[in-house]
Coordinates of C-alpha atoms in Angstrom, one line a residue:
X4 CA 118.3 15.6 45.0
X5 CA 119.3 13.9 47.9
X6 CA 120.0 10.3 47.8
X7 CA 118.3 9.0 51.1
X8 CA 115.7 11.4 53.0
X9 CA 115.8 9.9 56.7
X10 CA 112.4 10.3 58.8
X11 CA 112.4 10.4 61.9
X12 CA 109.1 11.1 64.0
X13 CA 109.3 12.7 67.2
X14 CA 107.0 12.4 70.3
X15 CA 108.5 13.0 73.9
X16 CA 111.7 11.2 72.9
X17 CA 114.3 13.7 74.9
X18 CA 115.9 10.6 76.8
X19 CA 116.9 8.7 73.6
X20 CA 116.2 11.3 70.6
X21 CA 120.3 12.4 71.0
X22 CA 121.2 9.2 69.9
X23 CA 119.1 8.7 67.8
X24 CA 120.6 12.4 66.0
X25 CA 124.2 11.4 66.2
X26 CA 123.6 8.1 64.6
X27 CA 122.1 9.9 61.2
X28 CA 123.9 13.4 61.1
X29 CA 127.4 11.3 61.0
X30 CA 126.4 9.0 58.7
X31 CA 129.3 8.1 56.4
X32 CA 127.2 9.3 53.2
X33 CA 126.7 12.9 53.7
X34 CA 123.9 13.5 50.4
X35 CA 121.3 13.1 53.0
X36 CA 118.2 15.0 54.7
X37 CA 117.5 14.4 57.7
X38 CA 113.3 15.0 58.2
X39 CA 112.4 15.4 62.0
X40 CA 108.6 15.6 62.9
X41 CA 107.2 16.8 66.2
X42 CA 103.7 15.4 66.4
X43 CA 103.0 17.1 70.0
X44 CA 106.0 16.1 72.6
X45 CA 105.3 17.5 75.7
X46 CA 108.7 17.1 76.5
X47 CA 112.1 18.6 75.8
X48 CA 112.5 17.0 72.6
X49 CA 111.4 20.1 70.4
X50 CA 114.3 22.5 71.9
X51 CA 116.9 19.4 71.2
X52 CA 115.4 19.4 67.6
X53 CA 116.2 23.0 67.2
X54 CA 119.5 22.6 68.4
X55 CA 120.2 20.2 66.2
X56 CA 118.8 21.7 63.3
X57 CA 120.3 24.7 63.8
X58 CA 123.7 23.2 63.7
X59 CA 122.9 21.4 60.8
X60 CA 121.0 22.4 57.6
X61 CA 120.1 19.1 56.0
X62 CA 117.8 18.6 59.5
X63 CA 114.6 19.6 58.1
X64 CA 111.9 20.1 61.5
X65 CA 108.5 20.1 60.7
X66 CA 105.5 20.5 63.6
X67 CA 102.2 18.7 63.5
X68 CA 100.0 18.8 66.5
X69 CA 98.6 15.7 66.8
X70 CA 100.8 12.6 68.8
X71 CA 100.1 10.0 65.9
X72 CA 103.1 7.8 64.1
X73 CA 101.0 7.5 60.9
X74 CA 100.8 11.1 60.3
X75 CA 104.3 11.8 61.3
X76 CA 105.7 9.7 58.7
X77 CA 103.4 10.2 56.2
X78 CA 104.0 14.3 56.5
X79 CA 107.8 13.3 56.3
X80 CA 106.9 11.5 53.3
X81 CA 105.3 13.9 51.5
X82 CA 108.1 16.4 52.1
X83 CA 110.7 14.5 51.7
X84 CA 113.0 14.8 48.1
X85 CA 115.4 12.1 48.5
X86 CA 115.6 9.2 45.9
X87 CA 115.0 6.5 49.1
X88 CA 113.2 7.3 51.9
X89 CA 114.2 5.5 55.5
X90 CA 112.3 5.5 58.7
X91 CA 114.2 6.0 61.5
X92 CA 111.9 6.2 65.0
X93 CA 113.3 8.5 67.4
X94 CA 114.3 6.0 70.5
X95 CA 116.2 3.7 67.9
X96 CA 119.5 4.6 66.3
X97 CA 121.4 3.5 62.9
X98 CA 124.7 2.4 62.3
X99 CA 127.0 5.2 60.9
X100 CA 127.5 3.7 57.7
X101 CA 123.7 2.3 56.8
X102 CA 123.1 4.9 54.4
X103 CA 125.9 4.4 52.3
X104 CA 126.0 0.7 52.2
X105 CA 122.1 1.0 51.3
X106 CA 122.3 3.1 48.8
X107 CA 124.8 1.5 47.0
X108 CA 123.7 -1.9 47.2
X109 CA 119.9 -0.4 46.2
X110 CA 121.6 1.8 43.4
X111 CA 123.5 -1.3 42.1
X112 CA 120.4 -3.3 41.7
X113 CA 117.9 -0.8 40.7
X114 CA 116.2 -1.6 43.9
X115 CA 112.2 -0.6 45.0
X116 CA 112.8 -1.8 48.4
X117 CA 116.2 -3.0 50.0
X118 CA 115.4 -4.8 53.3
X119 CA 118.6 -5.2 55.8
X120 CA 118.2 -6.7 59.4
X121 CA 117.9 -5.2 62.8
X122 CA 119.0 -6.2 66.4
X123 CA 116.6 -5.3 69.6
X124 CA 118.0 -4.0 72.4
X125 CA 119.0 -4.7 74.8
X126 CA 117.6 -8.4 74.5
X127 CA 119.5 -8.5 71.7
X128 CA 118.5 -12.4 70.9
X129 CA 114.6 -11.9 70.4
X130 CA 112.6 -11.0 68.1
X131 CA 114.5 -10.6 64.4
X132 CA 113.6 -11.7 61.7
X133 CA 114.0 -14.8 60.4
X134 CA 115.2 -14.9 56.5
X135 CA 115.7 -18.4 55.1
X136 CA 120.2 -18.0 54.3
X137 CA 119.0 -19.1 50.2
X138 CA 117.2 -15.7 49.9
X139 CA 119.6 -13.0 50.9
X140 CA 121.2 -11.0 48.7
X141 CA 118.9 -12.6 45.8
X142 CA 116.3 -9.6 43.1
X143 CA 112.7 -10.5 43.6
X144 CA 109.5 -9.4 43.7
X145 CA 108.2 -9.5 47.2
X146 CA 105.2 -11.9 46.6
X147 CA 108.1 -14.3 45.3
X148 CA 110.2 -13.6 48.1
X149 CA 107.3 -14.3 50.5
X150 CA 106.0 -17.5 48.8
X151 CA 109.6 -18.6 49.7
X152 CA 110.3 -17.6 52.7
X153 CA 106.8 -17.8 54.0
X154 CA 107.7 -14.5 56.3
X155 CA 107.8 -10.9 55.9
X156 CA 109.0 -8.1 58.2
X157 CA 106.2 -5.6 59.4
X158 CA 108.3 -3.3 59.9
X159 CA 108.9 0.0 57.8
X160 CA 112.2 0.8 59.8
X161 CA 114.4 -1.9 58.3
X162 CA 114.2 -1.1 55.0
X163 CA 114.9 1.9 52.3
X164 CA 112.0 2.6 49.8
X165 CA 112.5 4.3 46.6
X166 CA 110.6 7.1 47.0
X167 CA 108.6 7.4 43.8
X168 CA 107.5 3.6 44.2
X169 CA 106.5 4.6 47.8
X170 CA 104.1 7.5 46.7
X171 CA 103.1 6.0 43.8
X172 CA 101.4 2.7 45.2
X173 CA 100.1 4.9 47.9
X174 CA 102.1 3.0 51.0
X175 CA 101.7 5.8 53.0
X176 CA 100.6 4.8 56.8
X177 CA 97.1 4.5 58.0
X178 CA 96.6 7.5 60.4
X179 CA 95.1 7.1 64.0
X180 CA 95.7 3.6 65.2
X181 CA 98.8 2.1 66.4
X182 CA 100.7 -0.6 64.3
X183 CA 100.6 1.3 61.4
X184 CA 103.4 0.0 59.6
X185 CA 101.9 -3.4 59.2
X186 CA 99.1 -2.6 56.3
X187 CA 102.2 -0.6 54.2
X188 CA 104.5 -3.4 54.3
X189 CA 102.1 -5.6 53.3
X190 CA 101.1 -3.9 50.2
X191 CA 104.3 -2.9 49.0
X192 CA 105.9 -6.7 49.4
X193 CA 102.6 -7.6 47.3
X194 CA 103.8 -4.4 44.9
X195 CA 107.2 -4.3 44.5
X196 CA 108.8 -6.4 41.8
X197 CA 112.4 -5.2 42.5
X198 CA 112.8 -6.6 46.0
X199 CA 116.1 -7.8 48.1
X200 CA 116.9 -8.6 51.6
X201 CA 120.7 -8.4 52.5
X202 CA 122.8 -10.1 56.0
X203 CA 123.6 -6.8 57.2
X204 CA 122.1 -5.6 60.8
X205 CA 122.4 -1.8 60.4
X206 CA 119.6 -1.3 62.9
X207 CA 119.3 -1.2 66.5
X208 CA 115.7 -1.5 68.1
X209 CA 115.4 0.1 71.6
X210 CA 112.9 -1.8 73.8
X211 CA 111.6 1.1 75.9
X212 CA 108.9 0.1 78.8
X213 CA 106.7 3.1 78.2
X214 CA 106.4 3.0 74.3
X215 CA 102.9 2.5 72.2
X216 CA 104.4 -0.8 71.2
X217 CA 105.0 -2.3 75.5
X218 CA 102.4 -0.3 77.4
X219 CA 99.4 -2.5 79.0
X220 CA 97.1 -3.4 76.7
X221 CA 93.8 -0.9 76.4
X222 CA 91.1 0.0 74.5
X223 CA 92.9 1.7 71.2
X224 CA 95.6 -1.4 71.1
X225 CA 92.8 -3.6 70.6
X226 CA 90.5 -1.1 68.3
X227 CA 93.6 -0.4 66.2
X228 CA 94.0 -4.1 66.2
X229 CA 91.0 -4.9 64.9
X230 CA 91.3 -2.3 62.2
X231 CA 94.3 -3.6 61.1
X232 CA 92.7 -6.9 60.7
X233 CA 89.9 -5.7 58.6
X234 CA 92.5 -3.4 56.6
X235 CA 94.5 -6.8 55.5
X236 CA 91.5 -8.5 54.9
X237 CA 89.7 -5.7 52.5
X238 CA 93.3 -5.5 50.5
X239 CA 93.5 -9.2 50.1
X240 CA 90.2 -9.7 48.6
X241 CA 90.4 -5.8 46.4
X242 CA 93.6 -7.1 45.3
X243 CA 92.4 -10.6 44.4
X244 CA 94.7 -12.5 46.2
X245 CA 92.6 -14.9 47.9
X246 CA 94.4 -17.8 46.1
X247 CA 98.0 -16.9 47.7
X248 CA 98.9 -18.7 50.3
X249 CA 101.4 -17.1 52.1
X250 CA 99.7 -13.8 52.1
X251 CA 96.2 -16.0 53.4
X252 CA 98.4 -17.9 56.0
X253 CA 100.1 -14.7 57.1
X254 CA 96.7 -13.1 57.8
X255 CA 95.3 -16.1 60.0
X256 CA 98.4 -15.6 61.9
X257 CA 97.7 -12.5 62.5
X258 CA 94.2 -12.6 64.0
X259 CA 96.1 -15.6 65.7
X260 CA 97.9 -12.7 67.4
X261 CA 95.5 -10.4 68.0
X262 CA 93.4 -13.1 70.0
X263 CA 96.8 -14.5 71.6
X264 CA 97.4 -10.4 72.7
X265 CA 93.8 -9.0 73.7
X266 CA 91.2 -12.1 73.7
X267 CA 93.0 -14.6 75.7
X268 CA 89.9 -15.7 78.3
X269 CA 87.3 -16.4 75.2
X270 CA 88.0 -19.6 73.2
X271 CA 84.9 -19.2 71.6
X272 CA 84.9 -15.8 70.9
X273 CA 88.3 -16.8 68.3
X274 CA 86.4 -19.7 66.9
X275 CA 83.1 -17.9 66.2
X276 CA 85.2 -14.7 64.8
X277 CA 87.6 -16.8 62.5
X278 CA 84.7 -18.6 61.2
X279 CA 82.7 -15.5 60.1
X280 CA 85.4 -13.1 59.3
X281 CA 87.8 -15.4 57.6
X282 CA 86.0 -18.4 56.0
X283 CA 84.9 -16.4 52.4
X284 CA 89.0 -16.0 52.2
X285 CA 89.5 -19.4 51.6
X286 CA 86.4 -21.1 50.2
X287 CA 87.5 -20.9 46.7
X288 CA 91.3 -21.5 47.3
X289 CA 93.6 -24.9 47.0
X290 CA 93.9 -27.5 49.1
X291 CA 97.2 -25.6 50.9
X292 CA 94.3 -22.8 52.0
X293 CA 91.9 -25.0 52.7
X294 CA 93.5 -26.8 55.2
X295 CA 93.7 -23.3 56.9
X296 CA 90.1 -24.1 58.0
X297 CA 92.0 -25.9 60.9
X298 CA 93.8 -22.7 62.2
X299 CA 90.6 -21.6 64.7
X300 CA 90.7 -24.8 65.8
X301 CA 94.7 -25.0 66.4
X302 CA 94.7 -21.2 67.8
X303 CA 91.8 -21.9 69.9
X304 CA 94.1 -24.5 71.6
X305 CA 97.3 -22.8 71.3
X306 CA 96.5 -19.2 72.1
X307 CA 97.1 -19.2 76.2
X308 CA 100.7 -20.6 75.4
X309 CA 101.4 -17.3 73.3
X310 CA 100.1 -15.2 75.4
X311 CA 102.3 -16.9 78.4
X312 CA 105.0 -16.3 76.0
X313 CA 104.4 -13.0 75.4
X314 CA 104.4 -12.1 79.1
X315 CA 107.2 -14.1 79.8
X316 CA 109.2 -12.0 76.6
X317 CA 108.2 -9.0 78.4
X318 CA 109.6 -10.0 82.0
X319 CA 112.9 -10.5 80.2
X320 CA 113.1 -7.3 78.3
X321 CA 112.0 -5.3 81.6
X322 CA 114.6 -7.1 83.7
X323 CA 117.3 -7.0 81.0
X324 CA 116.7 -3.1 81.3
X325 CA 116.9 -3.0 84.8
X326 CA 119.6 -4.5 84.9
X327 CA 121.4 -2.9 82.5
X328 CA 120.5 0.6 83.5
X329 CA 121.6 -0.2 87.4
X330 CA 125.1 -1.5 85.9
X331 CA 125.6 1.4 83.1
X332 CA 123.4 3.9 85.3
X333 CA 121.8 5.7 82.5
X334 CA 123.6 4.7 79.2
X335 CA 122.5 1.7 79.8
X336 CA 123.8 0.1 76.1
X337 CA 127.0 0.2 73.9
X338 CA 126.7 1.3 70.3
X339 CA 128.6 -0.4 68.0
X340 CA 131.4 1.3 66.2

Protein backbone atom coordinates (compact mmCIF):
# COMPACT_ATOMS: atom_id res chain seq x y z
CA UNK A 1 0.00 0.00 0.00
CA UNK A 2 1.25 3.16 -0.84
CA UNK A 3 1.69 5.70 1.82
CA UNK A 4 0.33 8.94 0.06
CA UNK A 5 -1.88 8.58 -3.14
CA UNK A 6 -1.52 12.24 -4.79
CA UNK A 7 -4.67 13.50 -7.04
CA UNK A 8 -4.30 15.52 -9.38
CA UNK A 9 -7.29 16.52 -11.72
CA UNK A 10 -6.64 17.54 -15.04
CA UNK A 11 -8.62 19.92 -17.39
CA UNK A 12 -6.63 21.92 -20.23
CA UNK A 13 -3.74 22.48 -17.91
CA UNK A 14 -0.80 22.00 -20.71
CA UNK A 15 0.88 25.44 -19.79
CA UNK A 16 1.34 24.64 -16.04
CA UNK A 17 0.54 20.68 -15.72
CA UNK A 18 4.68 20.01 -16.28
CA UNK A 19 5.30 21.55 -13.18
CA UNK A 20 2.87 20.56 -11.59
CA UNK A 21 4.40 16.59 -12.69
CA UNK A 22 7.98 17.34 -11.68
CA UNK A 23 7.04 18.64 -8.38
CA UNK A 24 5.23 15.09 -7.29
CA UNK A 25 7.25 12.41 -9.47
CA UNK A 26 10.57 13.71 -7.49
CA UNK A 27 9.20 13.90 -4.33
CA UNK A 28 11.76 12.88 -1.77
CA UNK A 29 9.38 9.92 -0.55
CA UNK A 30 9.14 7.61 -3.39
CA UNK A 31 6.03 5.03 -1.82
CA UNK A 32 3.74 7.18 -3.66
CA UNK A 33 0.92 7.04 -6.54
CA UNK A 34 0.51 9.53 -8.41
CA UNK A 35 -3.48 9.63 -9.69
CA UNK A 36 -3.99 11.98 -12.83
CA UNK A 37 -7.67 12.53 -14.02
CA UNK A 38 -8.56 13.99 -17.37
CA UNK A 39 -12.12 15.29 -17.01
CA UNK A 40 -12.32 16.42 -20.86
CA UNK A 41 -9.08 18.88 -21.73
CA UNK A 42 -9.45 20.02 -24.93
CA UNK A 43 -5.98 20.70 -24.90
CA UNK A 44 -2.52 19.07 -25.03
CA UNK A 45 -2.60 18.03 -21.57
CA UNK A 46 -3.77 14.28 -22.14
CA UNK A 47 -0.55 13.53 -24.57
CA UNK A 48 1.69 15.17 -21.60
CA UNK A 49 -0.12 12.74 -19.19
CA UNK A 50 0.86 9.83 -21.32
CA UNK A 51 4.24 10.83 -21.50
CA UNK A 52 4.50 11.10 -18.18
CA UNK A 53 2.86 8.02 -17.26
CA UNK A 54 4.64 6.12 -19.52
CA UNK A 55 7.92 7.08 -17.96
CA UNK A 56 6.67 6.38 -14.74
CA UNK A 57 4.48 3.53 -13.43
CA UNK A 58 3.27 4.89 -10.10
CA UNK A 59 1.29 7.68 -12.55
CA UNK A 60 -1.97 6.15 -12.62
CA UNK A 61 -4.23 8.19 -15.69
CA UNK A 62 -7.68 7.74 -15.59
CA UNK A 63 -10.35 9.54 -18.23
CA UNK A 64 -13.71 10.85 -17.37
CA UNK A 65 -15.56 12.95 -19.86
CA UNK A 66 -17.17 15.46 -18.11
CA UNK A 67 -14.88 19.00 -17.25
CA UNK A 68 -16.07 18.97 -13.42
CA UNK A 69 -13.43 19.20 -10.29
CA UNK A 70 -15.84 17.31 -7.99
CA UNK A 71 -15.90 14.32 -10.07
CA UNK A 72 -12.35 14.30 -10.81
CA UNK A 73 -11.31 14.05 -7.37
CA UNK A 74 -13.86 12.07 -6.13
CA UNK A 75 -12.96 9.26 -9.10
CA UNK A 76 -9.31 9.73 -7.82
CA UNK A 77 -10.65 9.00 -4.48
CA UNK A 78 -12.26 6.12 -5.08
CA UNK A 79 -9.25 4.60 -6.87
CA UNK A 80 -6.90 5.58 -4.94
CA UNK A 81 -4.92 2.81 -2.27
CA UNK A 82 -2.66 4.99 -0.49
CA UNK A 83 -2.90 5.32 3.38
CA UNK A 84 -3.31 9.50 2.87
CA UNK A 85 -4.79 10.92 0.09
CA UNK A 86 -3.48 14.64 -1.16
CA UNK A 87 -5.05 16.92 -3.65
CA UNK A 88 -2.79 18.41 -5.77
CA UNK A 89 -4.72 20.67 -8.73
CA UNK A 90 -2.87 20.65 -11.93
CA UNK A 91 -1.75 24.53 -12.26
CA UNK A 92 -0.27 24.37 -8.66
CA UNK A 93 2.94 22.52 -7.65
CA UNK A 94 4.35 20.93 -4.25
CA UNK A 95 7.54 21.25 -2.68
CA UNK A 96 9.81 18.16 -3.26
CA UNK A 97 9.87 16.98 0.08
CA UNK A 98 5.93 17.52 1.21
CA UNK A 99 5.21 14.06 1.09
CA UNK A 100 7.73 12.92 3.31
CA UNK A 101 7.54 15.53 5.92
CA UNK A 102 3.65 14.81 5.86
CA UNK A 103 3.66 11.57 6.25
CA UNK A 104 5.89 11.33 8.99
CA UNK A 105 4.65 14.05 11.00
CA UNK A 106 0.80 12.36 10.24
CA UNK A 107 2.36 8.83 11.05
CA UNK A 108 3.87 10.09 14.30
CA UNK A 109 0.65 11.45 15.55
CA UNK A 110 -1.82 9.04 14.26
CA UNK A 111 -3.16 11.76 12.29
CA UNK A 112 -6.96 11.96 10.35
CA UNK A 113 -6.04 15.17 8.82
CA UNK A 114 -2.60 17.07 8.85
CA UNK A 115 -3.10 20.62 7.57
CA UNK A 116 0.26 22.52 6.41
CA UNK A 117 0.21 26.03 4.87
CA UNK A 118 0.31 27.32 1.38
CA UNK A 119 1.80 30.49 -0.43
CA UNK A 120 -0.17 32.11 -3.62
CA UNK A 121 1.57 33.01 -6.37
CA UNK A 122 2.78 35.13 -7.57
CA UNK A 123 1.14 37.67 -4.98
CA UNK A 124 2.75 35.80 -2.62
CA UNK A 125 1.41 38.05 0.51
CA UNK A 126 -2.45 37.50 0.04
CA UNK A 127 -4.69 35.35 0.78
CA UNK A 128 -3.11 32.47 3.43
CA UNK A 129 -4.44 31.44 6.08
CA UNK A 130 -4.37 32.75 9.13
CA UNK A 131 -3.56 30.14 12.17
CA UNK A 132 -3.42 31.76 15.67
CA UNK A 133 1.00 30.70 16.49
CA UNK A 134 -0.72 28.80 20.04
CA UNK A 135 -2.33 26.16 17.67
CA UNK A 136 0.30 24.81 15.39
CA UNK A 137 1.75 21.79 15.90
CA UNK A 138 -0.93 21.01 18.74
CA UNK A 139 -3.61 17.07 18.38
CA UNK A 140 -7.22 18.18 18.16
CA UNK A 141 -10.36 17.55 16.97
CA UNK A 142 -11.21 20.03 14.36
CA UNK A 143 -14.44 21.52 16.12
CA UNK A 144 -11.79 22.31 18.96
CA UNK A 145 -9.40 23.64 16.80
CA UNK A 146 -12.04 25.84 15.12
CA UNK A 147 -13.72 27.06 18.35
CA UNK A 148 -10.11 28.36 18.96
CA UNK A 149 -9.00 29.67 16.19
CA UNK A 150 -12.29 30.84 14.90
CA UNK A 151 -10.99 30.03 11.15
CA UNK A 152 -10.73 27.11 9.02
CA UNK A 153 -9.12 26.55 5.61
CA UNK A 154 -11.66 25.65 2.63
CA UNK A 155 -9.40 24.27 1.03
CA UNK A 156 -8.77 20.44 0.30
CA UNK A 157 -5.29 21.07 -1.26
CA UNK A 158 -3.39 21.94 1.86
CA UNK A 159 -3.89 19.12 3.76
CA UNK A 160 -3.37 15.09 3.68
CA UNK A 161 -6.42 12.99 4.67
CA UNK A 162 -6.19 9.47 5.92
CA UNK A 163 -7.92 7.74 3.46
CA UNK A 164 -10.17 5.41 5.28
CA UNK A 165 -11.45 8.52 7.49
CA UNK A 166 -12.03 10.30 4.06
CA UNK A 167 -14.37 7.46 2.64
CA UNK A 168 -15.75 6.63 5.66
CA UNK A 169 -17.45 10.04 6.65
CA UNK A 170 -18.37 10.33 3.01
CA UNK A 171 -16.17 13.81 2.37
CA UNK A 172 -16.12 13.16 -1.02
CA UNK A 173 -16.89 16.49 -3.30
CA UNK A 174 -20.21 17.65 -4.38
CA UNK A 175 -20.28 17.17 -8.16
CA UNK A 176 -21.41 19.90 -10.66
CA UNK A 177 -20.91 23.33 -9.08
CA UNK A 178 -17.79 25.10 -8.56
CA UNK A 179 -16.24 25.54 -4.92
CA UNK A 180 -16.55 22.19 -4.14
CA UNK A 181 -14.05 21.82 -1.68
CA UNK A 182 -15.78 24.06 0.72
CA UNK A 183 -18.83 21.60 2.01
CA UNK A 184 -15.86 18.62 2.52
CA UNK A 185 -13.75 20.64 4.60
CA UNK A 186 -16.38 21.69 6.56
CA UNK A 187 -17.62 18.31 7.46
CA UNK A 188 -14.48 16.68 8.11
CA UNK A 189 -13.15 19.68 10.59
CA UNK A 190 -16.62 18.95 12.27
CA UNK A 191 -15.58 14.92 12.00
CA UNK A 192 -12.22 14.54 12.64
CA UNK A 193 -10.99 14.10 16.20
CA UNK A 194 -7.32 13.63 15.33
CA UNK A 195 -6.63 17.01 13.75
CA UNK A 196 -3.18 19.18 13.49
CA UNK A 197 -2.08 22.18 11.59
CA UNK A 198 1.86 22.50 11.33
CA UNK A 199 4.22 26.09 10.17
CA UNK A 200 5.35 24.45 7.15
CA UNK A 201 4.24 26.12 3.58
CA UNK A 202 4.77 23.06 1.23
CA UNK A 203 2.27 24.46 -1.23
CA UNK A 204 2.36 26.88 -3.85
CA UNK A 205 -1.06 28.30 -5.30
CA UNK A 206 -0.84 29.58 -8.87
CA UNK A 207 -3.23 32.48 -9.52
CA UNK A 208 -4.10 31.84 -13.17
CA UNK A 209 -6.52 34.69 -14.96
CA UNK A 210 -8.59 32.17 -16.77
CA UNK A 211 -9.28 29.56 -13.92
CA UNK A 212 -13.01 28.62 -12.55
CA UNK A 213 -11.84 30.31 -9.39
CA UNK A 214 -10.90 34.29 -11.38
CA UNK A 215 -13.09 34.24 -14.42
CA UNK A 216 -16.11 36.99 -14.41
CA UNK A 217 -18.60 36.20 -12.39
CA UNK A 218 -21.77 34.25 -14.32
CA UNK A 219 -24.64 32.41 -13.83
CA UNK A 220 -23.08 28.91 -12.43
CA UNK A 221 -20.63 30.98 -9.94
CA UNK A 222 -23.63 32.30 -8.37
CA UNK A 223 -25.98 28.96 -8.70
CA UNK A 224 -23.05 26.95 -7.24
CA UNK A 225 -22.90 29.62 -4.70
CA UNK A 226 -26.08 29.40 -3.66
CA UNK A 227 -25.97 25.66 -3.40
CA UNK A 228 -23.14 25.70 -1.36
CA UNK A 229 -24.95 27.95 1.04
CA UNK A 230 -27.94 25.69 1.34
CA UNK A 231 -25.38 22.60 1.52
CA UNK A 232 -23.73 24.30 4.88
CA UNK A 233 -26.90 25.19 6.16
CA UNK A 234 -28.74 21.55 5.71
CA UNK A 235 -25.38 19.92 7.45
CA UNK A 236 -25.45 22.37 10.26
CA UNK A 237 -28.95 21.81 11.35
CA UNK A 238 -28.79 17.41 10.27
CA UNK A 239 -25.75 17.53 12.38
CA UNK A 240 -27.31 19.53 15.23
CA UNK A 241 -24.88 22.00 15.53
CA UNK A 242 -26.97 24.95 15.67
CA UNK A 243 -25.50 25.82 19.18
CA UNK A 244 -21.69 26.15 17.80
CA UNK A 245 -20.67 29.23 17.26
CA UNK A 246 -17.92 29.22 15.25
CA UNK A 247 -19.36 26.79 12.74
CA UNK A 248 -22.86 29.49 12.85
CA UNK A 249 -20.49 32.52 12.55
CA UNK A 250 -18.48 30.86 9.80
CA UNK A 251 -21.73 30.31 7.80
CA UNK A 252 -22.97 34.08 8.11
CA UNK A 253 -19.68 34.96 6.73
CA UNK A 254 -20.16 33.06 4.09
CA UNK A 255 -23.41 34.30 2.66
CA UNK A 256 -21.57 37.66 3.72
CA UNK A 257 -19.43 36.54 0.72
CA UNK A 258 -21.63 35.37 -1.55
CA UNK A 259 -23.64 38.84 -1.37
CA UNK A 260 -20.20 40.79 -1.18
CA UNK A 261 -19.21 38.59 -4.70
CA UNK A 262 -22.57 38.38 -6.80
CA UNK A 263 -25.30 40.72 -5.02
CA UNK A 264 -23.50 43.76 -4.53
CA UNK A 265 -26.29 46.43 -6.03
CA UNK A 266 -29.34 44.97 -3.60
CA UNK A 267 -28.96 45.89 0.06
CA UNK A 268 -32.23 44.64 0.61
CA UNK A 269 -32.12 41.67 -1.17
CA UNK A 270 -29.12 40.52 1.71
CA UNK A 271 -31.32 41.70 4.51
CA UNK A 272 -34.50 40.03 3.38
CA UNK A 273 -32.44 36.65 2.42
CA UNK A 274 -30.43 36.52 5.83
CA UNK A 275 -33.50 37.11 7.63
CA UNK A 276 -35.42 34.13 6.14
CA UNK A 277 -32.78 31.70 5.36
CA UNK A 278 -30.62 32.17 8.38
CA UNK A 279 -32.81 33.27 11.44
CA UNK A 280 -34.18 29.42 12.47
CA UNK A 281 -30.14 28.87 12.94
CA UNK A 282 -29.84 30.93 15.70
CA UNK A 283 -33.18 31.32 17.52
CA UNK A 284 -32.44 28.74 20.04
CA UNK A 285 -28.69 29.45 20.38
CA UNK A 286 -26.67 31.60 23.27
CA UNK A 287 -26.21 34.93 23.54
CA UNK A 288 -22.65 34.75 21.38
CA UNK A 289 -25.28 33.55 18.30
CA UNK A 290 -27.73 35.72 19.01
CA UNK A 291 -25.90 38.67 18.62
CA UNK A 292 -25.31 37.23 15.02
CA UNK A 293 -28.87 38.73 14.36
CA UNK A 294 -26.75 41.89 13.74
CA UNK A 295 -24.61 40.44 10.77
CA UNK A 296 -27.45 41.45 7.88
CA UNK A 297 -27.42 44.60 9.29
CA UNK A 298 -23.42 44.97 9.41
CA UNK A 299 -23.09 43.10 5.88
CA UNK A 300 -25.74 45.20 4.46
CA UNK A 301 -23.41 48.22 5.31
CA UNK A 302 -20.19 46.65 4.69
CA UNK A 303 -20.65 44.57 1.60
CA UNK A 304 -19.66 47.37 -1.21
CA UNK A 305 -16.24 47.72 0.66
CA UNK A 306 -15.60 43.82 0.03
CA UNK A 307 -16.55 43.81 -3.00
CA UNK A 308 -14.09 47.02 -3.77
CA UNK A 309 -11.65 44.82 -2.14
CA UNK A 310 -12.09 42.03 -4.08
CA UNK A 311 -11.60 43.90 -7.30
CA UNK A 312 -8.86 45.72 -6.12
CA UNK A 313 -7.20 41.99 -4.98
CA UNK A 314 -7.74 41.11 -8.49
CA UNK A 315 -6.08 44.17 -10.22
CA UNK A 316 -3.02 43.21 -8.19
CA UNK A 317 -2.86 39.61 -8.97
CA UNK A 318 -3.46 40.46 -12.88
CA UNK A 319 -0.72 43.09 -12.86
CA UNK A 320 1.66 41.07 -10.62
CA UNK A 321 1.36 38.44 -13.60
CA UNK A 322 1.90 40.77 -16.19
CA UNK A 323 4.51 41.83 -14.88
CA UNK A 324 6.16 38.97 -13.99
CA UNK A 325 5.53 37.16 -17.20
CA UNK A 326 7.07 40.38 -19.36
CA UNK A 327 10.26 40.16 -16.95
CA UNK A 328 10.59 36.15 -16.86
CA UNK A 329 8.83 35.96 -20.44
CA UNK A 330 6.99 32.72 -19.81
CA UNK A 331 8.44 31.12 -16.59
CA UNK A 332 7.16 33.81 -15.09
CA UNK A 333 7.99 32.37 -11.19
CA UNK A 334 10.96 30.67 -9.31
CA UNK A 335 10.32 27.38 -7.46
CA UNK A 336 11.85 27.01 -4.44
CA UNK A 337 14.48 24.41 -3.95
Amino acid sequence: MPKISIIIPVYNSEKYLKDCLQSVINQTLSDIEIICVNNGSTDHSLSILKKYASEDDRIILINIESPNLGAARNTGVNAASGEYLMFVDSDDWVKTESCEKLYNIAKKYDLEILQGRYTHVPHMNFGNFKCKSTEYYKKQSGKTFWQINQNISIANWDKIWKRNFFINNNLYNPEGVYFEDLLTTVKGMLSVKAFMVIDYQFYYYRYVNDSIMHQSVTGKHIESSLIRLQQIKSFIEDSHIETEPSVVLFYFKVLFIHYALYKRDDFKTLKYEAQKIDFGLIKSAPLKIKLAKLLPEIAAFLYPAWAKRIKFNSFLSCFFIKLNQHTNGTAFFRRSP
